[in-house]
């Protein structure tokens, strides 16, 4: 499968591709098994913060685990958030990490220039797009601020964030970004928030998020139908997700939903196989009950 084609088909068929994050290497196997058992197409992904702050070790370690268990008819390997400025406001050298992912067999990569100015975000995304496209690899970028990975979580109540539309992607900027950056998919801020990752708050339940569906439709128009990506997929009120899929969202990232059951089982039993079972069951639940996409491989695979 080619990642660009899959996501385009998902958007055209009004379905969605989930991308499951891997903060612990033993999670790869049950995630892949669940995807195959639900007969859908989905991504296995890792973000830089998951090898820096959790236990996925490196993007190469995740790729190695992935290639032990993957099935090319069902699964794709994606590199999630490589931030130019990370959640601790440290500058990151993005290009060498992208180059490592291209060498390791990733089929798509995300460059996250969302903490840069619009101009710098566009030029970094152009550089990553030229490099990745020369290897046939798809590129996701981010515009606007999907909050939550910072030390203090979202730093305000969810209600205040949604009411003030803080960090929401601006349609006029999205239009310019889609024309100039060279990326294939755009992660947008439209109401979802990332699950907390800071020590001490990472096991908390996420507030139930909503989405501004009209805003999503505006962004789809502004970007001339560029496939849009929803980060912070855990805990969004379900009816909003289903509406978002009808309005241009083609990929959704899920991390907290499958991380917390793994951590809880490890804490209670210290047994990797038991923890894997929890991840398997939750991944099936996300696909079958939450996103309702069981069997969509025949539409997009
Ligand atoms: P959640 O932790 O809310 O599922 O968000 C995942 C995500 O967006 C990773 O990029």
mmCIF file of C-alpha atoms and ligand atoms in Angstrom:
data_model
loop_
_atom_site.group_PDB
_atom_site.id
_atom_site.type_symbol
_atom_site.label_atom_id
_atom_site.label_comp_id
_atom_site.label_asym_id
_atom_site.label_seq_id
_atom_site.Cartn_x
_atom_site.Cartn_y
_atom_site.Cartn_z
ATOM 1 C CA UNK A 1 0.000 0.000 0.000
ATOM 2 C CA UNK A 2 1.048 3.551 -0.651
ATOM 3 C CA UNK A 3 0.289 5.887 2.266
ATOM 4 C CA UNK A 4 -0.633 8.865 0.048
ATOM 5 C CA UNK A 5 -3.181 6.786 -1.906
ATOM 6 C CA UNK A 6 -4.658 5.224 1.241
ATOM 7 C CA UNK A 7 -5.325 8.564 2.923
ATOM 8 C CA UNK A 8 -6.714 10.094 -0.290
ATOM 9 C CA UNK A 9 -9.081 7.149 -0.687
ATOM 10 C CA UNK A 10 -10.107 7.387 2.965
ATOM 11 C CA UNK A 11 -11.079 11.033 2.508
ATOM 12 C CA UNK A 12 -12.919 10.345 -0.768
ATOM 13 C CA UNK A 13 -14.836 7.423 0.771
ATOM 14 C CA UNK A 14 -15.584 9.337 3.976
ATOM 15 C CA UNK A 15 -13.793 6.873 6.193
ATOM 16 C CA UNK A 16 -10.738 7.273 8.416
ATOM 17 C CA UNK A 17 -7.335 5.736 9.047
ATOM 18 C CA UNK A 18 -6.411 5.433 12.718
ATOM 19 C CA UNK A 19 -2.751 5.767 13.671
ATOM 20 C CA UNK A 20 -1.821 4.061 16.936
ATOM 21 C CA UNK A 21 1.114 5.358 18.996
ATOM 22 C CA UNK A 22 3.778 3.111 20.505
ATOM 23 C CA UNK A 23 5.263 4.376 23.778
ATOM 24 C CA UNK A 24 6.271 0.811 24.812
ATOM 25 C CA UNK A 25 7.709 -1.684 22.303
ATOM 26 C CA UNK A 26 5.568 -4.697 23.385
ATOM 27 C CA UNK A 27 2.476 -2.745 22.250
ATOM 28 C CA UNK A 28 3.367 -3.186 18.551
ATOM 29 C CA UNK A 29 2.276 -6.831 18.329
ATOM 30 C CA UNK A 30 -1.239 -6.517 19.830
ATOM 31 C CA UNK A 31 -1.926 -3.310 17.879
ATOM 32 C CA UNK A 32 -1.109 -5.048 14.577
ATOM 33 C CA UNK A 33 -3.149 -8.124 15.534
ATOM 34 C CA UNK A 34 -6.152 -5.975 16.383
ATOM 35 C CA UNK A 35 -5.915 -4.043 13.095
ATOM 36 C CA UNK A 36 -5.812 -7.291 11.084
ATOM 37 C CA UNK A 37 -8.634 -8.890 13.099
ATOM 38 C CA UNK A 38 -10.831 -5.826 12.461
ATOM 39 C CA UNK A 39 -10.047 -6.027 8.714
ATOM 40 C CA UNK A 40 -9.168 -2.354 8.396
ATOM 41 C CA UNK A 41 -6.180 -0.304 7.310
ATOM 42 C CA UNK A 42 -4.323 1.514 10.073
ATOM 43 C CA UNK A 43 -0.941 2.934 10.966
ATOM 44 C CA UNK A 44 1.529 2.056 13.666
ATOM 45 C CA UNK A 45 3.343 5.230 14.674
ATOM 46 C CA UNK A 46 5.861 6.612 17.117
ATOM 47 C CA UNK A 47 6.553 10.208 18.098
ATOM 48 C CA UNK A 48 9.937 11.525 19.245
ATOM 49 C CA UNK A 49 8.569 12.163 22.738
ATOM 50 C CA UNK A 50 7.755 8.439 23.043
ATOM 51 C CA UNK A 51 11.387 7.420 22.809
ATOM 52 C CA UNK A 52 12.522 10.446 24.840
ATOM 53 C CA UNK A 53 9.935 10.243 27.665
ATOM 54 C CA UNK A 54 8.549 6.703 27.473
ATOM 55 C CA UNK A 55 10.135 3.375 26.572
ATOM 56 C CA UNK A 56 9.980 2.951 22.812
ATOM 57 C CA UNK A 57 13.787 3.453 22.713
ATOM 58 C CA UNK A 58 14.193 4.809 19.158
ATOM 59 C CA UNK A 59 12.423 5.023 15.818
ATOM 60 C CA UNK A 60 14.649 2.178 14.623
ATOM 61 C CA UNK A 61 13.593 -0.036 17.562
ATOM 62 C CA UNK A 62 9.919 0.547 16.720
ATOM 63 C CA UNK A 63 10.575 -0.224 13.033
ATOM 64 C CA UNK A 64 12.384 -3.441 13.970
ATOM 65 C CA UNK A 65 9.457 -4.568 16.141
ATOM 66 C CA UNK A 66 6.979 -3.495 13.442
ATOM 67 C CA UNK A 67 8.693 -5.515 10.706
ATOM 68 C CA UNK A 68 8.515 -8.648 12.904
ATOM 69 C CA UNK A 69 4.725 -8.581 12.977
ATOM 70 C CA UNK A 70 3.416 -6.298 10.191
ATOM 71 C CA UNK A 71 1.072 -7.256 7.402
ATOM 72 C CA UNK A 72 1.492 -5.012 4.330
ATOM 73 C CA UNK A 73 -2.156 -5.519 3.331
ATOM 74 C CA UNK A 74 -3.376 -3.960 6.600
ATOM 75 C CA UNK A 75 -0.685 -1.835 8.207
ATOM 76 C CA UNK A 76 1.511 1.174 7.471
ATOM 77 C CA UNK A 77 4.451 2.568 9.468
ATOM 78 C CA UNK A 78 4.338 6.306 10.262
ATOM 79 C CA UNK A 79 6.678 8.651 12.123
ATOM 80 C CA UNK A 80 4.554 10.943 14.320
ATOM 81 C CA UNK A 81 5.583 14.393 15.712
ATOM 82 C CA UNK A 82 9.141 15.407 15.036
ATOM 83 C CA UNK A 83 8.893 18.913 16.482
ATOM 84 C CA UNK A 84 11.144 21.791 15.451
ATOM 85 C CA UNK A 85 10.579 23.112 18.979
ATOM 86 C CA UNK A 86 9.522 20.433 21.425
ATOM 87 C CA UNK A 87 7.031 20.430 24.325
ATOM 88 C CA UNK A 88 9.809 21.604 26.677
ATOM 89 C CA UNK A 89 10.562 24.454 24.233
ATOM 90 C CA UNK A 90 13.910 22.921 23.225
ATOM 91 C CA UNK A 91 15.033 23.262 19.599
ATOM 92 C CA UNK A 92 15.256 19.946 17.740
ATOM 93 C CA UNK A 93 17.334 19.182 14.643
ATOM 94 C CA UNK A 94 14.501 17.730 12.539
ATOM 95 C CA UNK A 95 16.223 16.707 9.304
ATOM 96 C CA UNK A 96 18.586 14.015 10.709
ATOM 97 C CA UNK A 97 15.610 12.342 12.437
ATOM 98 C CA UNK A 98 13.604 12.361 9.198
ATOM 99 C CA UNK A 99 16.616 10.905 7.338
ATOM 100 C CA UNK A 100 16.822 8.075 9.893
ATOM 101 C CA UNK A 101 13.121 7.332 9.412
ATOM 102 C CA UNK A 102 13.540 7.180 5.631
ATOM 103 C CA UNK A 103 16.406 4.715 6.083
ATOM 104 C CA UNK A 104 14.408 2.617 8.562
ATOM 105 C CA UNK A 105 11.462 2.040 6.184
ATOM 106 C CA UNK A 106 8.820 4.500 7.418
ATOM 107 C CA UNK A 107 6.135 5.099 4.752
ATOM 108 C CA UNK A 108 5.147 8.551 6.012
ATOM 109 C CA UNK A 109 6.605 11.128 8.396
ATOM 110 C CA UNK A 110 5.316 14.113 10.345
ATOM 111 C CA UNK A 111 7.222 17.355 10.626
ATOM 112 C CA UNK A 112 5.772 19.502 13.405
ATOM 113 C CA UNK A 113 6.626 23.150 12.879
ATOM 114 C CA UNK A 114 3.559 24.320 14.795
ATOM 115 C CA UNK A 115 5.642 26.265 17.351
ATOM 116 C CA UNK A 116 7.440 28.157 14.539
ATOM 117 C CA UNK A 117 6.246 31.238 12.688
ATOM 118 C CA UNK A 118 4.083 30.528 9.629
ATOM 119 C CA UNK A 119 6.994 31.395 7.342
ATOM 120 C CA UNK A 120 9.470 29.110 9.135
ATOM 121 C CA UNK A 121 6.913 26.300 9.394
ATOM 122 C CA UNK A 122 6.380 26.508 5.611
ATOM 123 C CA UNK A 123 10.087 26.481 4.809
ATOM 124 C CA UNK A 124 10.882 23.556 7.162
ATOM 125 C CA UNK A 125 7.933 21.588 5.754
ATOM 126 C CA UNK A 126 9.160 22.324 2.205
ATOM 127 C CA UNK A 127 12.562 20.897 3.089
ATOM 128 C CA UNK A 128 11.101 17.753 4.695
ATOM 129 C CA UNK A 129 8.664 17.298 1.785
ATOM 130 C CA UNK A 130 11.394 17.504 -0.880
ATOM 131 C CA UNK A 131 13.553 15.009 1.013
ATOM 132 C CA UNK A 132 10.749 12.555 1.788
ATOM 133 C CA UNK A 133 9.047 12.721 -1.601
ATOM 134 C CA UNK A 134 12.363 11.901 -3.280
ATOM 135 C CA UNK A 135 12.063 8.528 -1.467
ATOM 136 C CA UNK A 136 8.320 8.125 -2.158
ATOM 137 C CA UNK A 137 7.434 8.864 1.475
ATOM 138 C CA UNK A 138 4.360 10.936 2.453
ATOM 139 C CA UNK A 139 4.516 14.022 4.679
ATOM 140 C CA UNK A 140 2.157 15.261 7.381
ATOM 141 C CA UNK A 141 2.612 18.776 8.801
ATOM 142 C CA UNK A 142 0.851 20.749 11.536
ATOM 143 C CA UNK A 143 -0.582 24.241 11.594
ATOM 144 C CA UNK A 144 -2.226 25.710 14.673
ATOM 145 C CA UNK A 145 -1.648 24.418 18.192
ATOM 146 C CA UNK A 146 -3.048 21.111 19.430
ATOM 147 C CA UNK A 147 -2.263 21.628 23.124
ATOM 148 C CA UNK A 148 -1.706 19.021 25.846
ATOM 149 C CA UNK A 149 1.858 17.713 25.596
ATOM 150 C CA UNK A 150 3.202 20.671 27.587
ATOM 151 C CA UNK A 151 4.287 20.334 31.256
ATOM 152 C CA UNK A 152 0.977 21.743 32.546
ATOM 153 C CA UNK A 153 -1.232 19.838 30.064
ATOM 154 C CA UNK A 154 -3.484 22.329 28.239
ATOM 155 C CA UNK A 155 -2.859 24.996 30.893
ATOM 156 C CA UNK A 156 -6.537 26.000 31.237
ATOM 157 C CA UNK A 157 -9.906 24.287 31.459
ATOM 158 C CA UNK A 158 -11.060 22.476 28.321
ATOM 159 C CA UNK A 159 -14.219 24.613 28.300
ATOM 160 C CA UNK A 160 -12.159 27.794 28.168
ATOM 161 C CA UNK A 161 -9.965 26.428 25.381
ATOM 162 C CA UNK A 162 -12.970 25.487 23.261
ATOM 163 C CA UNK A 163 -14.857 28.709 23.973
ATOM 164 C CA UNK A 164 -11.885 30.927 23.066
ATOM 165 C CA UNK A 165 -10.862 28.697 20.106
ATOM 166 C CA UNK A 166 -7.294 29.065 21.412
ATOM 167 C CA UNK A 167 -4.695 27.848 18.910
ATOM 168 C CA UNK A 168 -7.262 26.902 16.246
ATOM 169 C CA UNK A 169 -5.843 26.673 12.724
ATOM 170 C CA UNK A 170 -6.675 29.806 10.746
ATOM 171 C CA UNK A 171 -8.266 29.115 7.328
ATOM 172 C CA UNK A 172 -6.336 31.865 5.536
ATOM 173 C CA UNK A 173 -3.025 30.491 6.883
ATOM 174 C CA UNK A 174 -4.076 26.943 5.987
ATOM 175 C CA UNK A 175 -4.719 28.083 2.414
ATOM 176 C CA UNK A 176 -1.207 29.513 2.094
ATOM 177 C CA UNK A 177 0.325 26.510 3.876
ATOM 178 C CA UNK A 178 -1.383 23.989 1.590
ATOM 179 C CA UNK A 179 -0.236 25.882 -1.520
ATOM 180 C CA UNK A 180 3.378 26.407 -0.482
ATOM 181 C CA UNK A 181 4.570 23.775 1.997
ATOM 182 C CA UNK A 182 4.516 20.681 -0.232
ATOM 183 C CA UNK A 183 2.976 18.460 2.483
ATOM 184 C CA UNK A 184 0.386 15.765 1.740
ATOM 185 C CA UNK A 185 -1.744 15.917 4.903
ATOM 186 C CA UNK A 186 -2.357 18.664 7.421
ATOM 187 C CA UNK A 187 -2.847 18.245 11.171
ATOM 188 C CA UNK A 188 -5.290 20.923 12.300
ATOM 189 C CA UNK A 189 -6.366 22.378 15.642
ATOM 190 C CA UNK A 190 -10.167 22.285 15.761
ATOM 191 C CA UNK A 191 -11.021 21.362 19.356
ATOM 192 C CA UNK A 192 -9.111 18.178 20.141
ATOM 193 C CA UNK A 193 -6.273 18.135 22.695
ATOM 194 C CA UNK A 194 -3.388 15.737 23.270
ATOM 195 C CA UNK A 195 -3.431 13.443 26.298
ATOM 196 C CA UNK A 196 -1.029 14.626 29.008
ATOM 197 C CA UNK A 197 2.415 13.059 28.999
ATOM 198 C CA UNK A 198 4.104 14.841 31.916
ATOM 199 C CA UNK A 199 5.047 12.622 34.873
ATOM 200 C CA UNK A 200 2.349 12.698 37.540
ATOM 201 C CA UNK A 201 -0.496 13.664 35.176
ATOM 202 C CA UNK A 202 -0.040 11.146 32.341
ATOM 203 C CA UNK A 203 -2.390 8.620 33.965
ATOM 204 C CA UNK A 204 -5.283 11.090 34.279
ATOM 205 C CA UNK A 205 -8.502 10.666 32.313
ATOM 206 C CA UNK A 206 -8.735 13.160 29.460
ATOM 207 C CA UNK A 207 -11.588 15.686 29.426
ATOM 208 C CA UNK A 208 -14.151 14.865 26.753
ATOM 209 C CA UNK A 209 -13.295 17.052 23.765
ATOM 210 C CA UNK A 210 -15.607 18.450 21.101
ATOM 211 C CA UNK A 211 -14.812 19.525 17.546
ATOM 212 C CA UNK A 212 -15.809 22.614 15.582
ATOM 213 C CA UNK A 213 -17.224 20.841 12.539
ATOM 214 C CA UNK A 214 -17.909 24.053 10.599
ATOM 215 C CA UNK A 215 -14.306 25.042 11.129
ATOM 216 C CA UNK A 216 -13.140 21.672 9.764
ATOM 217 C CA UNK A 217 -15.271 22.186 6.649
ATOM 218 C CA UNK A 218 -13.764 25.672 6.186
ATOM 219 C CA UNK A 219 -10.246 24.245 6.454
ATOM 220 C CA UNK A 220 -11.055 21.535 3.913
ATOM 221 C CA UNK A 221 -12.192 24.210 1.452
ATOM 222 C CA UNK A 222 -9.283 26.517 2.236
ATOM 223 C CA UNK A 223 -6.759 23.738 1.582
ATOM 224 C CA UNK A 224 -8.479 22.626 -1.604
ATOM 225 C CA UNK A 225 -9.468 19.275 -0.054
ATOM 226 C CA UNK A 226 -6.135 18.374 1.453
ATOM 227 C CA UNK A 227 -6.669 15.329 3.744
ATOM 228 C CA UNK A 228 -6.845 16.639 7.318
ATOM 229 C CA UNK A 229 -5.485 14.896 10.417
ATOM 230 C CA UNK A 230 -6.941 14.920 13.903
ATOM 231 C CA UNK A 231 -4.476 14.635 16.767
ATOM 232 C CA UNK A 232 -5.583 13.945 20.325
ATOM 233 C CA UNK A 233 -7.979 11.231 19.184
ATOM 234 C CA UNK A 234 -8.560 9.759 22.642
ATOM 235 C CA UNK A 235 -11.684 10.891 24.420
ATOM 236 C CA UNK A 236 -13.316 12.987 21.706
ATOM 237 C CA UNK A 237 -17.069 12.815 21.929
ATOM 238 C CA UNK A 238 -18.013 10.152 19.369
ATOM 239 C CA UNK A 239 -20.687 12.016 17.384
ATOM 240 C CA UNK A 240 -18.128 14.759 16.641
ATOM 241 C CA UNK A 241 -15.633 12.246 15.262
ATOM 242 C CA UNK A 242 -18.204 10.684 12.970
ATOM 243 C CA UNK A 243 -19.169 14.168 11.686
ATOM 244 C CA UNK A 244 -15.531 15.133 11.248
ATOM 245 C CA UNK A 245 -14.986 12.120 8.982
ATOM 246 C CA UNK A 246 -17.838 13.366 6.765
ATOM 247 C CA UNK A 247 -16.092 16.743 6.556
ATOM 248 C CA UNK A 248 -12.524 15.981 5.520
ATOM 249 C CA UNK A 249 -10.705 14.347 8.452
ATOM 250 C CA UNK A 250 -8.957 11.263 7.021
ATOM 251 C CA UNK A 251 -6.468 10.230 9.739
ATOM 252 C CA UNK A 252 -6.812 10.196 13.525
ATOM 253 C CA UNK A 253 -4.053 9.693 16.086
ATOM 254 C CA UNK A 254 -4.730 7.526 19.118
ATOM 255 C CA UNK A 255 -2.204 7.301 21.963
ATOM 256 C CA UNK A 256 -3.649 7.685 25.474
ATOM 257 C CA UNK A 257 -6.509 5.239 24.897
ATOM 258 C CA UNK A 258 -4.122 2.324 24.381
ATOM 259 C CA UNK A 259 -1.200 3.546 26.529
ATOM 260 C CA UNK A 260 -3.093 3.846 29.816
ATOM 261 C CA UNK A 261 -4.460 0.244 29.855
ATOM 262 C CA UNK A 262 -0.924 -1.029 29.127
ATOM 263 C CA UNK A 263 0.540 1.017 31.974
ATOM 264 C CA UNK A 264 -2.262 0.086 34.382
ATOM 265 C CA UNK A 265 -1.844 -3.642 33.682
ATOM 266 C CA UNK A 266 1.940 -3.446 34.020
ATOM 267 C CA UNK A 267 1.585 -1.563 37.299
ATOM 268 C CA UNK A 268 -0.885 -4.040 38.725
ATOM 269 C CA UNK A 269 0.436 -7.365 37.400
ATOM 270 C CA UNK A 270 3.893 -6.661 35.914
ATOM 271 C CA UNK A 271 3.015 -9.114 33.142
ATOM 272 C CA UNK A 272 3.718 -8.069 29.546
ATOM 273 C CA UNK A 273 1.356 -10.660 28.031
ATOM 274 C CA UNK A 274 -1.519 -9.458 30.208
ATOM 275 C CA UNK A 275 -0.741 -5.846 29.327
ATOM 276 C CA UNK A 276 -0.607 -6.774 25.636
ATOM 277 C CA UNK A 277 -4.056 -8.346 25.927
ATOM 278 C CA UNK A 278 -5.425 -5.041 27.280
ATOM 279 C CA UNK A 279 -3.882 -3.165 24.328
ATOM 280 C CA UNK A 280 -5.341 -5.678 21.867
ATOM 281 C CA UNK A 281 -8.852 -5.341 23.318
ATOM 282 C CA UNK A 282 -8.712 -1.525 23.470
ATOM 283 C CA UNK A 283 -7.380 -1.232 19.903
ATOM 284 C CA UNK A 284 -10.262 -3.413 18.677
ATOM 285 C CA UNK A 285 -12.681 -1.240 20.663
ATOM 286 C CA UNK A 286 -11.293 1.950 19.065
ATOM 287 C CA UNK A 287 -11.695 0.509 15.568
ATOM 288 C CA UNK A 288 -15.005 -1.275 16.037
ATOM 289 C CA UNK A 289 -16.984 0.716 18.606
ATOM 290 C CA UNK A 290 -15.471 4.187 18.571
ATOM 291 C CA UNK A 291 -14.597 4.806 14.908
ATOM 292 C CA UNK A 292 -16.946 2.171 13.454
ATOM 293 C CA UNK A 293 -14.615 1.281 10.589
ATOM 294 C CA UNK A 294 -14.424 -2.514 10.848
ATOM 295 C CA UNK A 295 -13.967 -3.988 7.370
ATOM 296 C CA UNK A 296 -13.081 -0.706 5.637
ATOM 297 C CA UNK A 297 -9.977 -2.277 4.066
ATOM 298 C CA UNK A 298 -12.056 -3.115 0.991
ATOM 299 C CA UNK A 299 -12.621 0.653 0.465
ATOM 300 C CA UNK A 300 -9.088 1.924 0.953
ATOM 301 C CA UNK A 301 -6.545 -0.930 1.022
HETATM 302 P P1 LIG B 1 -4.181 11.090 22.375
HETATM 303 O O1 LIG B 1 -3.147 10.813 23.404
HETATM 304 O O2 LIG B 1 -5.198 12.034 22.808
HETATM 305 O O3 LIG B 1 -4.784 9.842 21.832
HETATM 306 O O4 LIG B 1 -3.423 11.826 21.147
HETATM 307 C C1 LIG B 1 -2.547 11.117 20.328
HETATM 308 C C2 LIG B 1 -1.835 11.976 19.359
HETATM 309 O O5 LIG B 1 -2.362 12.931 18.840
HETATM 310 C C3 LIG B 1 -0.453 11.606 19.017
HETATM 311 O O6 LIG B 1 0.101 12.419 18.035
#
